[in-house]
Coordinates of C-alpha atoms in Angstrom, one line a residue:
M156 CA 5.5 -23.1 1.7
K157 CA 3.8 -19.9 2.7
L158 CA 3.3 -16.6 0.8
V159 CA 3.5 -13.4 2.8
L160 CA 2.1 -10.3 0.9
F161 CA 2.7 -6.9 2.2
D162 CA 0.9 -3.7 1.5
C163 CA 3.2 -0.7 1.0
D164 CA 1.9 2.7 2.1
G165 CA 1.1 2.6 5.8
T166 CA 2.5 -0.9 6.2
L167 CA 6.1 -0.9 5.0
V168 CA 6.6 2.9 4.7
D169 CA 5.1 6.0 6.2
S170 CA 4.0 8.0 3.1
A171 CA 0.8 9.8 4.3
H172 CA 2.2 13.3 4.3
V173 CA 3.7 13.2 0.8
I174 CA 0.5 11.6 -0.6
H175 CA -1.6 14.3 1.1
R176 CA 0.7 17.0 -0.2
C177 CA 0.3 15.7 -3.8
M178 CA -3.5 15.3 -3.4
Q179 CA -3.9 18.9 -2.2
A180 CA -1.7 20.3 -5.0
S181 CA -3.6 18.4 -7.7
F182 CA -7.0 19.4 -6.4
E183 CA -5.9 23.0 -6.1
D184 CA -4.6 22.9 -9.7
H185 CA -8.0 21.9 -11.0
G186 CA -10.0 24.2 -8.7
F187 CA -11.5 21.6 -6.4
V188 CA -11.9 21.7 -2.6
Q189 CA -8.7 20.2 -1.1
P190 CA -9.1 17.1 1.2
N191 CA -7.9 17.3 4.8
L192 CA -5.3 14.9 6.1
S193 CA -7.8 12.5 7.7
E194 CA -9.7 12.3 4.4
T195 CA -6.5 11.5 2.5
K196 CA -5.5 8.8 5.0
S197 CA -8.9 7.2 4.6
I198 CA -8.3 6.4 0.9
I199 CA -4.6 5.4 1.1
G200 CA -4.4 1.9 -0.3
L201 CA -6.8 2.3 -3.2
S202 CA -5.8 2.8 -6.7
L203 CA -5.5 6.5 -7.7
H204 CA -8.7 6.7 -9.8
D205 CA -10.8 5.2 -7.0
A206 CA -9.1 7.3 -4.3
I207 CA -9.5 10.6 -6.1
G208 CA -13.0 9.8 -7.1
I209 CA -13.9 9.2 -3.4
L210 CA -12.2 12.5 -2.3
L211 CA -14.0 14.5 -4.9
K212 CA -17.3 13.5 -3.2
D213 CA -20.1 15.5 -4.8
Q214 CA -17.7 17.7 -6.9
T215 CA -18.8 16.4 -10.3
T216 CA -16.0 16.4 -12.9
N217 CA -15.0 14.9 -16.2
Q218 CA -11.4 15.7 -15.4
L219 CA -10.6 12.6 -13.3
D220 CA -7.9 11.3 -15.7
K221 CA -6.3 14.7 -15.7
I222 CA -6.3 15.0 -11.9
V223 CA -4.8 11.5 -11.6
Q224 CA -2.0 12.4 -14.1
N225 CA -1.5 15.7 -12.3
Y226 CA -1.1 13.9 -9.0
K227 CA 1.5 11.6 -10.6
D228 CA 3.4 14.6 -12.0
H229 CA 3.5 16.2 -8.5
F230 CA 4.7 13.0 -6.9
F231 CA 7.4 12.5 -9.5
K232 CA 8.6 16.1 -9.2
I233 CA 8.9 15.8 -5.4
R234 CA 10.6 12.4 -5.6
T235 CA 13.2 13.6 -8.1
Q236 CA 13.8 17.2 -7.1
E237 CA 13.7 16.7 -3.3
N238 CA 15.3 13.2 -3.4
L239 CA 12.3 11.9 -1.5
L240 CA 12.3 8.4 0.0
E241 CA 9.4 7.5 2.2
P242 CA 10.8 6.1 5.6
L243 CA 10.4 2.5 6.6
Y244 CA 8.5 1.9 9.8
A245 CA 10.7 0.9 12.8
G246 CA 11.4 -2.8 12.8
I247 CA 10.2 -3.5 9.2
R248 CA 13.7 -4.1 7.8
D249 CA 14.7 -6.6 10.5
V250 CA 11.6 -8.7 10.0
L251 CA 11.9 -8.7 6.2
D252 CA 15.6 -9.7 6.5
Q253 CA 14.6 -12.6 8.8
M254 CA 11.8 -13.8 6.6
K255 CA 14.0 -13.6 3.5
Q256 CA 16.4 -16.1 5.0
R257 CA 13.6 -18.7 5.5
D258 CA 13.3 -21.1 2.5
E259 CA 9.7 -21.9 3.2
L260 CA 8.6 -18.3 2.9
I261 CA 8.0 -16.2 -0.2
L262 CA 7.5 -12.5 0.2
G263 CA 5.5 -10.2 -2.1
V264 CA 3.9 -6.8 -2.3
V265 CA 0.3 -5.9 -3.2
T266 CA -0.3 -2.2 -3.4
G267 CA -2.4 0.5 -4.9
K268 CA 0.7 2.4 -5.9
S269 CA 2.0 2.5 -9.5
T270 CA 4.8 0.0 -10.3
R271 CA 7.2 2.9 -10.9
G272 CA 6.4 4.3 -7.4
L273 CA 6.7 0.9 -5.7
I274 CA 10.0 0.0 -7.4
A275 CA 11.5 3.4 -6.4
I276 CA 10.7 2.7 -2.8
L277 CA 12.0 -0.9 -2.8
E278 CA 15.2 0.0 -4.6
G279 CA 15.7 3.1 -2.5
H280 CA 15.7 1.0 0.6
G281 CA 17.6 -1.9 -0.9
L282 CA 14.7 -4.2 -0.6
R283 CA 13.8 -5.1 -4.2
D284 CA 15.4 -8.6 -3.9
H285 CA 13.3 -9.4 -0.8
F286 CA 10.1 -9.7 -2.9
L287 CA 9.1 -12.0 -5.7
P288 CA 5.5 -11.6 -6.8
I289 CA 4.4 -7.9 -7.0
R290 CA 1.0 -6.6 -8.0
T291 CA 0.3 -2.9 -8.3
A292 CA -2.5 -0.6 -9.6
D293 CA -0.9 -1.0 -13.0
D294 CA -1.6 -4.8 -13.0
C295 CA -5.0 -5.4 -11.2
P296 CA -8.3 -3.8 -10.2
S297 CA -8.2 -1.7 -7.0
K298 CA -8.4 -3.2 -3.6
P299 CA -10.5 -4.7 -2.1
H300 CA -10.9 -6.8 -5.3
P301 CA -9.0 -10.0 -4.6
A302 CA -7.0 -10.2 -7.9
M303 CA -3.8 -8.9 -6.5
V304 CA -3.7 -11.8 -4.0
T305 CA -5.0 -14.5 -6.3
E306 CA -2.6 -13.5 -9.1
C307 CA 0.4 -13.6 -6.7
C308 CA -0.8 -17.0 -5.4
A309 CA -1.0 -18.4 -9.0
E310 CA 2.4 -16.9 -9.9
V311 CA 4.3 -18.8 -7.1
G312 CA 2.0 -21.8 -6.9
I313 CA 0.9 -21.3 -3.3
D314 CA -2.8 -21.6 -2.3
A315 CA -4.6 -18.7 -0.7
S316 CA -5.1 -20.7 2.5
S317 CA -1.3 -20.6 3.0
T318 CA -1.1 -16.9 2.2
Y319 CA -1.0 -14.0 4.6
V320 CA -1.9 -10.4 3.7
I321 CA -0.2 -7.8 5.9
G322 CA -1.8 -4.3 5.7
D323 CA -2.9 -1.2 7.6
S324 CA -6.2 -0.6 5.8
T325 CA -9.7 -2.0 5.7
F326 CA -9.2 -2.5 2.0
D327 CA -6.3 -4.9 2.7
M328 CA -8.4 -6.9 5.2
D329 CA -11.3 -7.1 2.8
M330 CA -9.1 -8.1 -0.1
A331 CA -7.5 -10.9 1.9
N332 CA -10.9 -12.1 3.0
H333 CA -12.3 -12.0 -0.5
A334 CA -9.3 -14.1 -1.6
N335 CA -9.7 -16.6 1.3
A336 CA -6.3 -15.6 2.6
K337 CA -5.3 -14.9 6.1
S338 CA -5.4 -11.2 7.1
V339 CA -3.0 -9.4 9.5
G340 CA -3.7 -5.8 10.3
V341 CA -1.0 -3.4 11.6
D342 CA -1.9 -0.6 14.0
W343 CA 0.9 1.7 13.0
G344 CA -0.7 2.7 9.7
Y345 CA -3.7 4.8 8.8
A346 CA -6.8 2.8 9.9
S347 CA -7.8 2.4 13.5
V348 CA -7.8 -0.9 15.4
S349 CA -11.6 -0.9 15.5
E350 CA -11.8 -0.4 11.8
L351 CA -9.4 -3.3 11.2
E352 CA -11.4 -5.5 13.6
N353 CA -14.7 -4.6 11.9
S354 CA -13.1 -5.6 8.6
G355 CA -12.5 -9.1 9.9
A356 CA -8.7 -9.0 10.5
N357 CA -7.6 -12.4 11.7
H358 CA -4.8 -10.8 13.7
I359 CA -3.8 -7.2 14.6
I360 CA -0.2 -6.4 15.5
S361 CA 1.6 -3.5 17.1
N362 CA 5.1 -4.5 16.2
P363 CA 6.5 -6.0 13.0
S364 CA 8.3 -8.7 15.1
E365 CA 4.9 -10.2 16.0
L366 CA 4.7 -11.5 12.4
I367 CA 7.3 -14.1 13.1
D368 CA 5.1 -15.9 15.6
I369 CA 1.9 -15.5 13.6
I370 CA 3.3 -16.9 10.4
G371 CA 5.2 -19.6 12.3

């Protein structure tokens, strides 16, 4: 048996622009300098408190909890009023469908998103039944802490040495390495190939179909 854990933003779906839109709106609402797109992309994958704390830089504030909630409010408003559904990357659905048919593979998700946000994406794309263990920012410390991986391993009874973490960020690679799992970086997300390499990725892929050969 093997456990395959996918990151969400930047790995399964392309969500950078809506995340950035909400970041800018929440920073503006509280009178802080808005991050640019590259800055927002650099923190995607972290839990919101950690991500917003980094983007604030030297802008001291005791309003972090309020900014986080404001971000969530903006995101919920966009999702509901604009019927937003972040698009899957090309080839992702086919690979997930293939893996789901294999009895020796268990699929899961490890993400810095909220549980509500993740479920909305999975249900919106008809993928909720593809994944068994799920860990979000509501359950565990932020990446790169290994808890998301180790808890998923414990839930399904599969050792970390037989677990693959698929992600687009250095946080994903570091989390996998801290958990002694195998790390697979994807080059279609928000970190560069060199950043993934420097984070110790065991593999880097350019097409989701490559996962089939890597996992075996």
